[in-house]
Coordinates of C-alpha atoms and ligand atoms in Angstrom, one line a residue:
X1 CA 301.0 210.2 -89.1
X2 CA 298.1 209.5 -86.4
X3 CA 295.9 207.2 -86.1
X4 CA 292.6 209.9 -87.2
X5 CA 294.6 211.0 -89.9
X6 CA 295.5 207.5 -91.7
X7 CA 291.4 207.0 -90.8
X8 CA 290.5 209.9 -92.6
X9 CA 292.7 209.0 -95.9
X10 CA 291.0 205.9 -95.7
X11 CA 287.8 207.2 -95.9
X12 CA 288.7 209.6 -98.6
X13 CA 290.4 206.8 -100.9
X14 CA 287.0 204.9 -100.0
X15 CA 284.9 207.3 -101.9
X16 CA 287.4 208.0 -104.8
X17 CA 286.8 204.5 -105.0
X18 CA 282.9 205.2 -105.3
X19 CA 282.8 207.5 -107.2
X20 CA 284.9 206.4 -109.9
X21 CA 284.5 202.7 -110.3
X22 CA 286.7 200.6 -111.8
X23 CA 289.4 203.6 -112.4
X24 CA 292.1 201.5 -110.6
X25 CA 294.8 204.2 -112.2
X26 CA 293.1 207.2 -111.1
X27 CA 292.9 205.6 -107.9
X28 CA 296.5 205.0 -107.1
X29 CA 297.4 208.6 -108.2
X30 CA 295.2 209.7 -106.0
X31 CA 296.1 207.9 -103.1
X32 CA 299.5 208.6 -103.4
X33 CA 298.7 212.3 -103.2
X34 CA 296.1 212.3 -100.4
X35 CA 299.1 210.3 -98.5
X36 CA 301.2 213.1 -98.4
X37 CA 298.4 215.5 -98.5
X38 CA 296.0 214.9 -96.5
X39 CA 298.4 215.9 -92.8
X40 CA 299.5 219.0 -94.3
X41 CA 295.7 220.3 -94.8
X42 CA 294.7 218.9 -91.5
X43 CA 297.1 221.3 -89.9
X44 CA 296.3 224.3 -92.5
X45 CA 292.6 224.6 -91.6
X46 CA 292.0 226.9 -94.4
X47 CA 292.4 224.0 -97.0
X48 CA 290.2 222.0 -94.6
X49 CA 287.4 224.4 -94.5
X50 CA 287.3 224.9 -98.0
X51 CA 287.1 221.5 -99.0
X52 CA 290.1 221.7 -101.3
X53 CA 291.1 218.1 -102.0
X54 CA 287.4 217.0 -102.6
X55 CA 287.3 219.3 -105.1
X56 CA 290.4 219.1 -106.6
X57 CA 290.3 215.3 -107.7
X58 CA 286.9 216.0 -109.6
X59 CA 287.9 217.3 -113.1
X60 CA 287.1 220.7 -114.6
X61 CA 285.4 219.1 -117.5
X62 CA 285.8 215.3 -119.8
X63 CA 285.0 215.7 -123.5
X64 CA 284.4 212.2 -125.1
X65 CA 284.0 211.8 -128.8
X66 CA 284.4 209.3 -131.9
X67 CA 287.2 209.4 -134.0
X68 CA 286.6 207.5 -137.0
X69 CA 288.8 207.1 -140.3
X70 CA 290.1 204.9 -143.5
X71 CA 293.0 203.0 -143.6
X72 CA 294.7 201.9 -146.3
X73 CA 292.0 198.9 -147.3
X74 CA 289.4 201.2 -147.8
X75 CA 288.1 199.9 -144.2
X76 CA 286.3 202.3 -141.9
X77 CA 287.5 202.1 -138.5
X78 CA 286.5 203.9 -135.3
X79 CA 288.0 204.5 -132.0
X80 CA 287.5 206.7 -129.0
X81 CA 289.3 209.6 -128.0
X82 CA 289.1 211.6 -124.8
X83 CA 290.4 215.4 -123.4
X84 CA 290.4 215.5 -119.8
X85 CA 290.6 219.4 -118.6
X86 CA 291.4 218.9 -115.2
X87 CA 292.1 221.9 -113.8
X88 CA 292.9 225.3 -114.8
X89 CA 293.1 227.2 -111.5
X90 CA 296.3 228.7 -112.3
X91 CA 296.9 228.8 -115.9
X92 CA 295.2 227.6 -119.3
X93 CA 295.0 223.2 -119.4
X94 CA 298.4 222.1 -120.9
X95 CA 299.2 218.5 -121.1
X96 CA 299.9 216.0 -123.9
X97 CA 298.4 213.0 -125.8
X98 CA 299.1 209.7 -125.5
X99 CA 298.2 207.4 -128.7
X100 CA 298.1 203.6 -127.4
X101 CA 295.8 200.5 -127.6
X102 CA 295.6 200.4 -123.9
X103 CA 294.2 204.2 -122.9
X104 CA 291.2 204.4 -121.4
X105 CA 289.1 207.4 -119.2
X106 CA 290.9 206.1 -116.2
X107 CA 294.7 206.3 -117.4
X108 CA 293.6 209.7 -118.6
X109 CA 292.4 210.9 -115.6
X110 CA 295.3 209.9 -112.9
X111 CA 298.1 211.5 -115.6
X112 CA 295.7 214.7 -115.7
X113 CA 295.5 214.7 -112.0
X114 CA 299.4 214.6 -112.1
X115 CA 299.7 216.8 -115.0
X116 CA 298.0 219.8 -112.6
X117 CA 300.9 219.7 -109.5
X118 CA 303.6 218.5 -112.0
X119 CA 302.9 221.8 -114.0
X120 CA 302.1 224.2 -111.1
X121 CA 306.1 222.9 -109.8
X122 CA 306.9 224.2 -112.9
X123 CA 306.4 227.8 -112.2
X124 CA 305.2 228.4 -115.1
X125 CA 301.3 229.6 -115.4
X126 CA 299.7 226.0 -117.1
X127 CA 296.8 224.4 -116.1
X128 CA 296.9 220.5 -116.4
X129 CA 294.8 218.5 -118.6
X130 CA 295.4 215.2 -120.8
X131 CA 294.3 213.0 -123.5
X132 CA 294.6 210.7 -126.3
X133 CA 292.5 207.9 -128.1
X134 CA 293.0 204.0 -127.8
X135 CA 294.3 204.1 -131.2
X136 CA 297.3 201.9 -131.8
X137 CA 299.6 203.8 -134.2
X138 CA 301.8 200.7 -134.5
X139 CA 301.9 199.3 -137.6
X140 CA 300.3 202.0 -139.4
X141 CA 301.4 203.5 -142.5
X142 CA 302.0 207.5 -142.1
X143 CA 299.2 208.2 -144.6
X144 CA 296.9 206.2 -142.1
X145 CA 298.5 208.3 -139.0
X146 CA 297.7 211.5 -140.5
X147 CA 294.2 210.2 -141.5
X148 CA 293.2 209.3 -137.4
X149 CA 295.3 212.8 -136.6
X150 CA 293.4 214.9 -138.9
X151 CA 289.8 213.0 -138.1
X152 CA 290.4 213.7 -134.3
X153 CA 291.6 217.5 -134.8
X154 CA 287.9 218.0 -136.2
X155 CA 287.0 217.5 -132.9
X156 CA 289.2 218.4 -130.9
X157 CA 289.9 222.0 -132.6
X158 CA 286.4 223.2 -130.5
X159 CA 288.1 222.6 -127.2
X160 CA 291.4 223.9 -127.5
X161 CA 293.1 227.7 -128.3
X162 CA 296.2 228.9 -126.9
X163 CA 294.8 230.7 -124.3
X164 CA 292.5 227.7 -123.4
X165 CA 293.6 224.2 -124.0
X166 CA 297.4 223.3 -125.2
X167 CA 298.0 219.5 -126.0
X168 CA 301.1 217.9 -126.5
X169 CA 303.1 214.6 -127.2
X170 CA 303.0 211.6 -124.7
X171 CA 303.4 207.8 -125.7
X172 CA 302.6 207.5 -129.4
X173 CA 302.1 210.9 -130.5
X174 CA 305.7 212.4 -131.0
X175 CA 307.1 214.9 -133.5
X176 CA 305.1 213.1 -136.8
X177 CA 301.4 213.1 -135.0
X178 CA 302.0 216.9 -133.5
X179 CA 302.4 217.8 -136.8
X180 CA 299.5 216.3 -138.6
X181 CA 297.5 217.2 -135.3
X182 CA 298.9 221.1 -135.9
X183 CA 298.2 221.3 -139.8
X184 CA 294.5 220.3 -139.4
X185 CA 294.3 222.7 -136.6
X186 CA 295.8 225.8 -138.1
X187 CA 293.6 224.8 -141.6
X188 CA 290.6 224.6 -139.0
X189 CA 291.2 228.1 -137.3
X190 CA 292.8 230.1 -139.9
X191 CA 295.0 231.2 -137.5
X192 CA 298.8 230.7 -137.1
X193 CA 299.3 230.1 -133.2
X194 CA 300.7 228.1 -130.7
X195 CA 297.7 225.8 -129.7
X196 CA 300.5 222.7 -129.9
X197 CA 303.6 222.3 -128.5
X198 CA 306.4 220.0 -129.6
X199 CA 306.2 221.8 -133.4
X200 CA 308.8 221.1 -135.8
X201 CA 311.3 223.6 -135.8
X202 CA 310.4 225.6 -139.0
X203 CA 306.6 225.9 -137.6
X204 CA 306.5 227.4 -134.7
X205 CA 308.5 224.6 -132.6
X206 CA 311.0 225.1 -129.3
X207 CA 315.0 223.8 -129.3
X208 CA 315.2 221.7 -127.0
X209 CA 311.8 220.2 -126.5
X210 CA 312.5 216.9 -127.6
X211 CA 315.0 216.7 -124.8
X212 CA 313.6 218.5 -122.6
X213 CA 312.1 215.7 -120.5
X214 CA 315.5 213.3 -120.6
X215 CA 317.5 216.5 -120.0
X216 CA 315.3 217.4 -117.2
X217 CA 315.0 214.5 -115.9
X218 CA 318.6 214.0 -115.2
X219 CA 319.3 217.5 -114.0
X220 CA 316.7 216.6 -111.3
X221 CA 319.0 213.7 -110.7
X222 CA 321.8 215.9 -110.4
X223 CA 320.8 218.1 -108.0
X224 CA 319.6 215.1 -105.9
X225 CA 322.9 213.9 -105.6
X226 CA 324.3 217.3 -105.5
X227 CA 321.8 218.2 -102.4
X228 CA 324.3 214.7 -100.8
X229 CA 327.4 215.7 -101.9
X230 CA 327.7 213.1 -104.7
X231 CA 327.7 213.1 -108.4
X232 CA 326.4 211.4 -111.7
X233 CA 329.6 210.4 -113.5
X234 CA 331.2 207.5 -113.0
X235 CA 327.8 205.8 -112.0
X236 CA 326.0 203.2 -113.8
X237 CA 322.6 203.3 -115.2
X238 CA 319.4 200.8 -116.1
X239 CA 316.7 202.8 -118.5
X240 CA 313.8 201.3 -119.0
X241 CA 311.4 202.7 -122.5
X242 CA 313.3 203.5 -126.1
X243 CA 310.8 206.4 -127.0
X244 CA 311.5 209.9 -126.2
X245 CA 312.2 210.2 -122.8
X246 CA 314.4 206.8 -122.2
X247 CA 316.6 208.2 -125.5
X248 CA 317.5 211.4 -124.6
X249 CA 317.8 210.6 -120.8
X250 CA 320.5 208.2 -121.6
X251 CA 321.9 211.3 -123.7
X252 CA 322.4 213.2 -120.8
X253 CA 323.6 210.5 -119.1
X254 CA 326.5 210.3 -121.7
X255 CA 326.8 213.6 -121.2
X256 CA 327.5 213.5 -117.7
X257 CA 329.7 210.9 -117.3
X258 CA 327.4 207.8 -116.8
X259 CA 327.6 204.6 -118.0
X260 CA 324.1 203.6 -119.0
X261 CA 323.6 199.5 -119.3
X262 CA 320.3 199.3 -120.5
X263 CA 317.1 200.2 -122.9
X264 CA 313.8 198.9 -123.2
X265 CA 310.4 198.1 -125.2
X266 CA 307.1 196.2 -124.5
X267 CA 309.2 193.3 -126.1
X268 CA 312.1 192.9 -124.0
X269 CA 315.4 194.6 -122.6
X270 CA 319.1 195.2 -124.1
X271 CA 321.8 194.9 -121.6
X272 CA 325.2 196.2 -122.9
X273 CA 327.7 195.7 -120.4
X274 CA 329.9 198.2 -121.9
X275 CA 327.6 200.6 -121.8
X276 CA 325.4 202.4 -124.4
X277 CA 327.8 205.1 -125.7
X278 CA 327.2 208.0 -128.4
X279 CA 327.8 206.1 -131.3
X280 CA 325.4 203.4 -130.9
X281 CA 322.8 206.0 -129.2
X282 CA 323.1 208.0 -132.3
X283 CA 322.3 204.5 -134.2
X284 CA 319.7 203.8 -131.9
X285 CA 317.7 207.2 -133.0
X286 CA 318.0 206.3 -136.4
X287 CA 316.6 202.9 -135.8
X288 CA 313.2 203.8 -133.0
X289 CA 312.3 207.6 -134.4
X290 CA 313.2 207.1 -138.2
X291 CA 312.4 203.4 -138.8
X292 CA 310.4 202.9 -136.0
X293 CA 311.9 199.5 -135.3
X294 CA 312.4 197.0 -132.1
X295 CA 315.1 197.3 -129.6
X296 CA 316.0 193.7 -130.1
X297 CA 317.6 194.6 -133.2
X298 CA 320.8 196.1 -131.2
X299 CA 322.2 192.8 -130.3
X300 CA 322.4 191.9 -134.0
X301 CA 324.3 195.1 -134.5
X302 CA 326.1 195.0 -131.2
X303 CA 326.9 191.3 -130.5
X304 CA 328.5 191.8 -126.9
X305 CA 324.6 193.2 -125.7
X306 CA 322.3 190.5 -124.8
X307 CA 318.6 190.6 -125.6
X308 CA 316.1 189.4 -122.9
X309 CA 312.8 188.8 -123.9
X310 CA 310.2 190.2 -122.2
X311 CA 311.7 191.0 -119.4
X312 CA 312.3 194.2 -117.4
X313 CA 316.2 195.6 -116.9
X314 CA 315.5 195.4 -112.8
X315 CA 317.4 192.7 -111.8
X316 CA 320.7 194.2 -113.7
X317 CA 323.2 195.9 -111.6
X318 CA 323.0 199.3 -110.9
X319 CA 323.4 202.7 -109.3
X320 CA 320.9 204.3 -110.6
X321 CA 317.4 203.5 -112.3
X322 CA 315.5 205.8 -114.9
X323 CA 311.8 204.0 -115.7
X324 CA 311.0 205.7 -118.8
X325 CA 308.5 203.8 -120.6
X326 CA 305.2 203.7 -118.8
X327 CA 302.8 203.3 -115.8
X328 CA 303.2 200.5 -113.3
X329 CA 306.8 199.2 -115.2
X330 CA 308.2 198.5 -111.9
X331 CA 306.6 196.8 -108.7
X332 CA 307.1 195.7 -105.3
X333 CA 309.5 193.1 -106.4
X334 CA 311.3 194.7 -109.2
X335 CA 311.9 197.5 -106.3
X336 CA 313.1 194.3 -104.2
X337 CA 316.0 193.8 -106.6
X338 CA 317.0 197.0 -107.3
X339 CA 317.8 197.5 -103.4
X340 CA 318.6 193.8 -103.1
X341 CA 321.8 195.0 -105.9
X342 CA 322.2 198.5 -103.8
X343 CA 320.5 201.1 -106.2
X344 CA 321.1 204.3 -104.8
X345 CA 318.7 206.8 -106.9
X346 CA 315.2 205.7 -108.9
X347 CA 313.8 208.9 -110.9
X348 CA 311.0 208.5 -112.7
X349 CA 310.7 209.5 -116.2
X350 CA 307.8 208.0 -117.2
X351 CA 304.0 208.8 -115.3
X352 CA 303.4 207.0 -112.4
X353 CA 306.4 204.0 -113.3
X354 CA 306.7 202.4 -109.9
X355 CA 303.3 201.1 -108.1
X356 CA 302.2 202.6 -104.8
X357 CA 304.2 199.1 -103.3
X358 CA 307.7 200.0 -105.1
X359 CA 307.7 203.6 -104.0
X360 CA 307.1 202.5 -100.8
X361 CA 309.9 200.3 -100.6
X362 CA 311.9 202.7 -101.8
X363 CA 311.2 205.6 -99.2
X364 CA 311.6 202.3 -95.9
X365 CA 315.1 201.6 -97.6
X366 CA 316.5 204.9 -98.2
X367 CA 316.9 205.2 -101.8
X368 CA 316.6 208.7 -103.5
X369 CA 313.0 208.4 -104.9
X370 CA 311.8 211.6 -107.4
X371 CA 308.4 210.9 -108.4
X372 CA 307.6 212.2 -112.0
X373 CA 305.7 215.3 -110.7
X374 CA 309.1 216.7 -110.1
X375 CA 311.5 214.3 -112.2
X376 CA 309.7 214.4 -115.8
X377 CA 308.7 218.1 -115.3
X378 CA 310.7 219.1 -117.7
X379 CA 309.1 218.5 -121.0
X380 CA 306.2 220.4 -120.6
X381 CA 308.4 222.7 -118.6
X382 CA 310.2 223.8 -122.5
X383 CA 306.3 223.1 -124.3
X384 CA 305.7 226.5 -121.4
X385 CA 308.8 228.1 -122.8
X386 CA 307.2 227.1 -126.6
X387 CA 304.4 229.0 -126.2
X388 CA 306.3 232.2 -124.5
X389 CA 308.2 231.9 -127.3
X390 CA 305.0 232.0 -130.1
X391 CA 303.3 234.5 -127.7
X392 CA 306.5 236.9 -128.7
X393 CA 307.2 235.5 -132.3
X394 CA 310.7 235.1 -131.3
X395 CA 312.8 231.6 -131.0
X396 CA 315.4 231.3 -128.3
X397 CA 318.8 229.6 -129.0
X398 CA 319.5 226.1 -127.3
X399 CA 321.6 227.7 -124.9
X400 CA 319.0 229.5 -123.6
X401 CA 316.5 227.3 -123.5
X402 CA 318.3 225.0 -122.1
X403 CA 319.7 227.2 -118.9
X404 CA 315.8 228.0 -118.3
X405 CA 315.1 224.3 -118.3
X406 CA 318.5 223.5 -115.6
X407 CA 317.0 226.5 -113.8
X408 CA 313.7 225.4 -113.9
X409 CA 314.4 221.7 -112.5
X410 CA 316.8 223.4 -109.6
X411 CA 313.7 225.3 -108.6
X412 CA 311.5 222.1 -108.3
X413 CA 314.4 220.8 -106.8
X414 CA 314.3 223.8 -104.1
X415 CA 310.6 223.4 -103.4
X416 CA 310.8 219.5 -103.0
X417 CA 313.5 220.6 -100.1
X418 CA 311.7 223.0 -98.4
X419 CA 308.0 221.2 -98.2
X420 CA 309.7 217.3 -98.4
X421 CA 313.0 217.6 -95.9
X422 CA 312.3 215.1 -93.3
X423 CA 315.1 216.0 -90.8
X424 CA 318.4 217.6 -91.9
X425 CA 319.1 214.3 -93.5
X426 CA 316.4 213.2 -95.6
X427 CA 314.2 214.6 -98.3
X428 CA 311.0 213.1 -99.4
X429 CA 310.8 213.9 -102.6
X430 CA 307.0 212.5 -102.7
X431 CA 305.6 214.1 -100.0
X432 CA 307.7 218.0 -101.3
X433 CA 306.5 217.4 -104.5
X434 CA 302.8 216.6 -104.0
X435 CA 303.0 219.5 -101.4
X436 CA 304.7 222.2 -103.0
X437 CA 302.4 221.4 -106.5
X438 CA 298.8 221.2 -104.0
X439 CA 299.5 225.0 -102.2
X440 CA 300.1 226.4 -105.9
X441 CA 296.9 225.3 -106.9
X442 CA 295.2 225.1 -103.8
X443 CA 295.9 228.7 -103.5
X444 CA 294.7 229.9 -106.5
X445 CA 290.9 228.1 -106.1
X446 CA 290.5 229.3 -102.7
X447 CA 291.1 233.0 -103.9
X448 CA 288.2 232.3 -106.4
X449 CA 285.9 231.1 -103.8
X450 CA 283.7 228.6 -104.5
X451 CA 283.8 227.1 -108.0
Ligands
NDP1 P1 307.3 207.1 -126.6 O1 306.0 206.6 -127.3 O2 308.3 207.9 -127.4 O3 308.0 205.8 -126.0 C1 307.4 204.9 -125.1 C2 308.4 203.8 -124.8 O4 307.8 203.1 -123.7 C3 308.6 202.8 -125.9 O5 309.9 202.3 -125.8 C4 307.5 201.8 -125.6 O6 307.8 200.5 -126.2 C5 307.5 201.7 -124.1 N1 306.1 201.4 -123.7 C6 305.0 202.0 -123.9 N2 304.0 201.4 -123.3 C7 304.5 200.3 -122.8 C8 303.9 199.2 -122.1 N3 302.6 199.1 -121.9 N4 304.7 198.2 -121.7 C9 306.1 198.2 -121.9 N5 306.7 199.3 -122.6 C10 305.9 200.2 -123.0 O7 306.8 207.8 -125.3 P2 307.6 208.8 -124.4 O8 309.0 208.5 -124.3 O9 307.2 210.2 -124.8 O10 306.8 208.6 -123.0 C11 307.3 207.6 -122.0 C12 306.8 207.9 -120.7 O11 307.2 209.3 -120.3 C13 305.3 208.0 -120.5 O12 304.9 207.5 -119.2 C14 304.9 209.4 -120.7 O13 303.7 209.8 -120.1 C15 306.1 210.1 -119.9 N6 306.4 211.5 -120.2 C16 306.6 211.9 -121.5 C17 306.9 213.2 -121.8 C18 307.2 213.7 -123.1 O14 307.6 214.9 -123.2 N7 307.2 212.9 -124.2 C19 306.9 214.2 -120.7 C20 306.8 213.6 -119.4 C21 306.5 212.3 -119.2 P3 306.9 200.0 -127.4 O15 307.4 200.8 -128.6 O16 307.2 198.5 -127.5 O17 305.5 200.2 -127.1
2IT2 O1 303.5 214.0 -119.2 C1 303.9 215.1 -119.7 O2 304.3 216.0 -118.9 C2 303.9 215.3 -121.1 N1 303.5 214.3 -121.8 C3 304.3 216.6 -121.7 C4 303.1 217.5 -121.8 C5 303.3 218.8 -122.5 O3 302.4 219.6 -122.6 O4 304.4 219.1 -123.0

């Protein structure tokens, strides 16, 4: 990159800065993108002249409102809750919900931001769009969850429609919250449609899309390896995260021949140094999704793991590395030690895992980096194949869900190649993704003009 061009990203992280004070998440996001970016429309002048990128990191729309509710005390309690429609250039905003003390506007915004390029790599027509409330579902009883849901969706129901606005999960809103979010919805509208993804089966609900980001995520993987001439099995694995993603990631793991070492939460890390097999994964599920307890709790069940208290798996060795729990889980240092112990792939499962530091590392060492644009793409891939499938009232089997969803991370795979190849060596799976995700969109808002 030359010298005006690293002046001009400068300048154009400057007044992101600016304008959005204090949004320290939105800002790395940002600058991530504009880094690969910001060359690519320099020598396309029709991006240039249009002023794409300033327009792009300026959401469509943020609707902010007060959820309030009674817990089981009789206590009133109030939080906020926020749906950020980024951008819907190319399809109606699709993009989940994330329930968890620590949301706030900014968080929102940069996994909007995201949610637009992942989705357009998708190839499927989705907009991207997020949101949530710092509610903290932890602790709560399910008559308390389905209180805060159903207070929300009163709200919430004027903004959405399945031709307009199509939450989802994300951290703290899984199959329980989707469908206490859905029920107030459908009892709001009247109507019996596919607003929601991640449904329950009997309602409306897609095989396939509770894997559907693990799965993906280690297809992606695959085909990186495949793209070298390597392959998954036989290779050891740290996860980080216990929720959806981290579980059914070390599924497909299994599945392929890994050996995965360890599992996370905010509490600590479980390494099992004879690996994690389908037994005790099959116990795990039972233990986070049904009693919604701690991963501590496998050591006392499986004595030869070792429980380490809150710390993160990085420093275990490894081949490959899946973060799967949530933004910023691995820095500069934690990226130190993975190359220190001669990690050869990091895909990112979770939004935005690794800071702006660790990816960097990553790409001067070598290491094949997927961000999550391309490497988590496929959960809200199979929520796009949910609502083909309520558009036609017709369910798919697995097995054909789940050849869309291989064939749908091979094509991301494909465009990461041809915008990210390097030399005939070396992908940057950064620079394709954000590349191949920014013409999509980029495309589509210069055909409307300006808007
Ligand atoms: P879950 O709520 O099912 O699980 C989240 C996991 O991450 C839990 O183990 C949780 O531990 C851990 N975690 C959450 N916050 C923190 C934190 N601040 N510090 C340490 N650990 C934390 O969420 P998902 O598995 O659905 O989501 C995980 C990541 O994947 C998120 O970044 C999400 O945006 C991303 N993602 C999810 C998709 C989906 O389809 N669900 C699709 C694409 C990306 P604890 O229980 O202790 O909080
Ligand atoms: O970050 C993500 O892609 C998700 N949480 C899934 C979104 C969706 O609409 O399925």
């Amino acid at each position: 990159m030359n010298g005006k061009t690293n002046e001009r990203i400068e300048k154009f992280n400057n007044w992101i800065v600016e304008r959005n004070p204090a949004e320290i998440e939105f800002h790395q996001a940002v600058r991530e993108f504009a880094e690969s970016v910001m060359p690519f429309v320099e020598s396309n002048p029709k991006y240039d002249d249009g002023h794409i990128l300033q327009r792009m990191v300026e959401p469509d729309r943020i609707i902010i409102f007060r959820v309030c509710w009674e817990d089981d005390h009789g206590h009133i309690n109030c939080n906020r809750a926020w749906r950020v429609q980024f951008n819907n250039a190319i399809g109606p905003y699709k993009g989940g919900l994330r329930f968890h003390s620590n949301v706030t506007q900014s968080v929102l915004k940069f996994l909007g931001f995201e949610q637009v390029y992942k989705n357009a790599l998708t190839g499927l027509p989705m907009g991207g769009a997020k949101g949530g409330s710092d509610f903290n579902p932890k602790g709560k009883s399910d008559r308390e969850v389905m209180r805060f849901c159903q207070s929300l969706m009163i709200e919430l129901s004027r903004h959405i429609g399945e031709d307009t606005d199509i939450p989802a999960g994300d951290i703290g809103v899984g199959a329980r919250e989707i469908s206490y979010l859905f029920g107030q919805y459908k009892r709001l509208n009247n109507r019996f449609v596919g607003t929601l993804t991640g449904k329950g089966l009997s309602y409306g609900g897609s095989l396939i899309r509770t894997e559907a980001t693990g799965y993906g995520v280690v297809y992606f993987s695959s085909y990186m390896l495949k793209n070298i001439g390597d392959r998954l099995e036989g290779k050891t694995a740290l996860i980080s995260g216990s929720g959806n993603v981290a579980i059914y990631c070390a599924e497909k793991l299994l599945h392929e021949g890994a050996k995965v070492l360890t599992l996370s939460d905010s509490s600590g890390f479980i390494h099992d140094p004879d690996g994690i097999d389908e037994d005790k994964l099959s116990w795990l599920k039972e233990l986070k999704f049904t009693e919604r307890g701690r991963i501590g709790e496998y050591v006392t069940k499986y004595p030869n793991s070792k429980f380490y208290e809150d710390e993160k798996p990085w420093n275990i060795k490894a081949d490959l590395a899946f973060p799967c729990a949530t933004q910023n889980e691995l820095d500069e240092k934690d990226a130190k030690a993975l190359i220190a112990n001669g990690i050869q792939l990091v895909a990112e499962g979770a939004n935005m895992p690794s800071s702006l530091e660790a990816a960097r590392e990553f790409h001067n060492s070598g290491v094949l980096f997927a961000p999550a644009k391309a490497a988590n793409a496929g959960g809200v891939a199979v929520s796009g194949l949910e609502q083909t499938q309520n558009s036609l009232r017709l369910p798919w089997t697995k097995e054909e869900v789940d050849d869309r969803l291989k064939h749908i991370m091979q094509n991301i795979h494909k465009q990461c190649v041809e915008y990210g190849s390097e030399d005939a060596q070396r992908v940057n799976y950064v620079k394709g993704a954000n590349i191949a995700g920014f013409v999509k969109v980029a495309d589509a808002m210069l055909a409307y003009g300006i808007a």
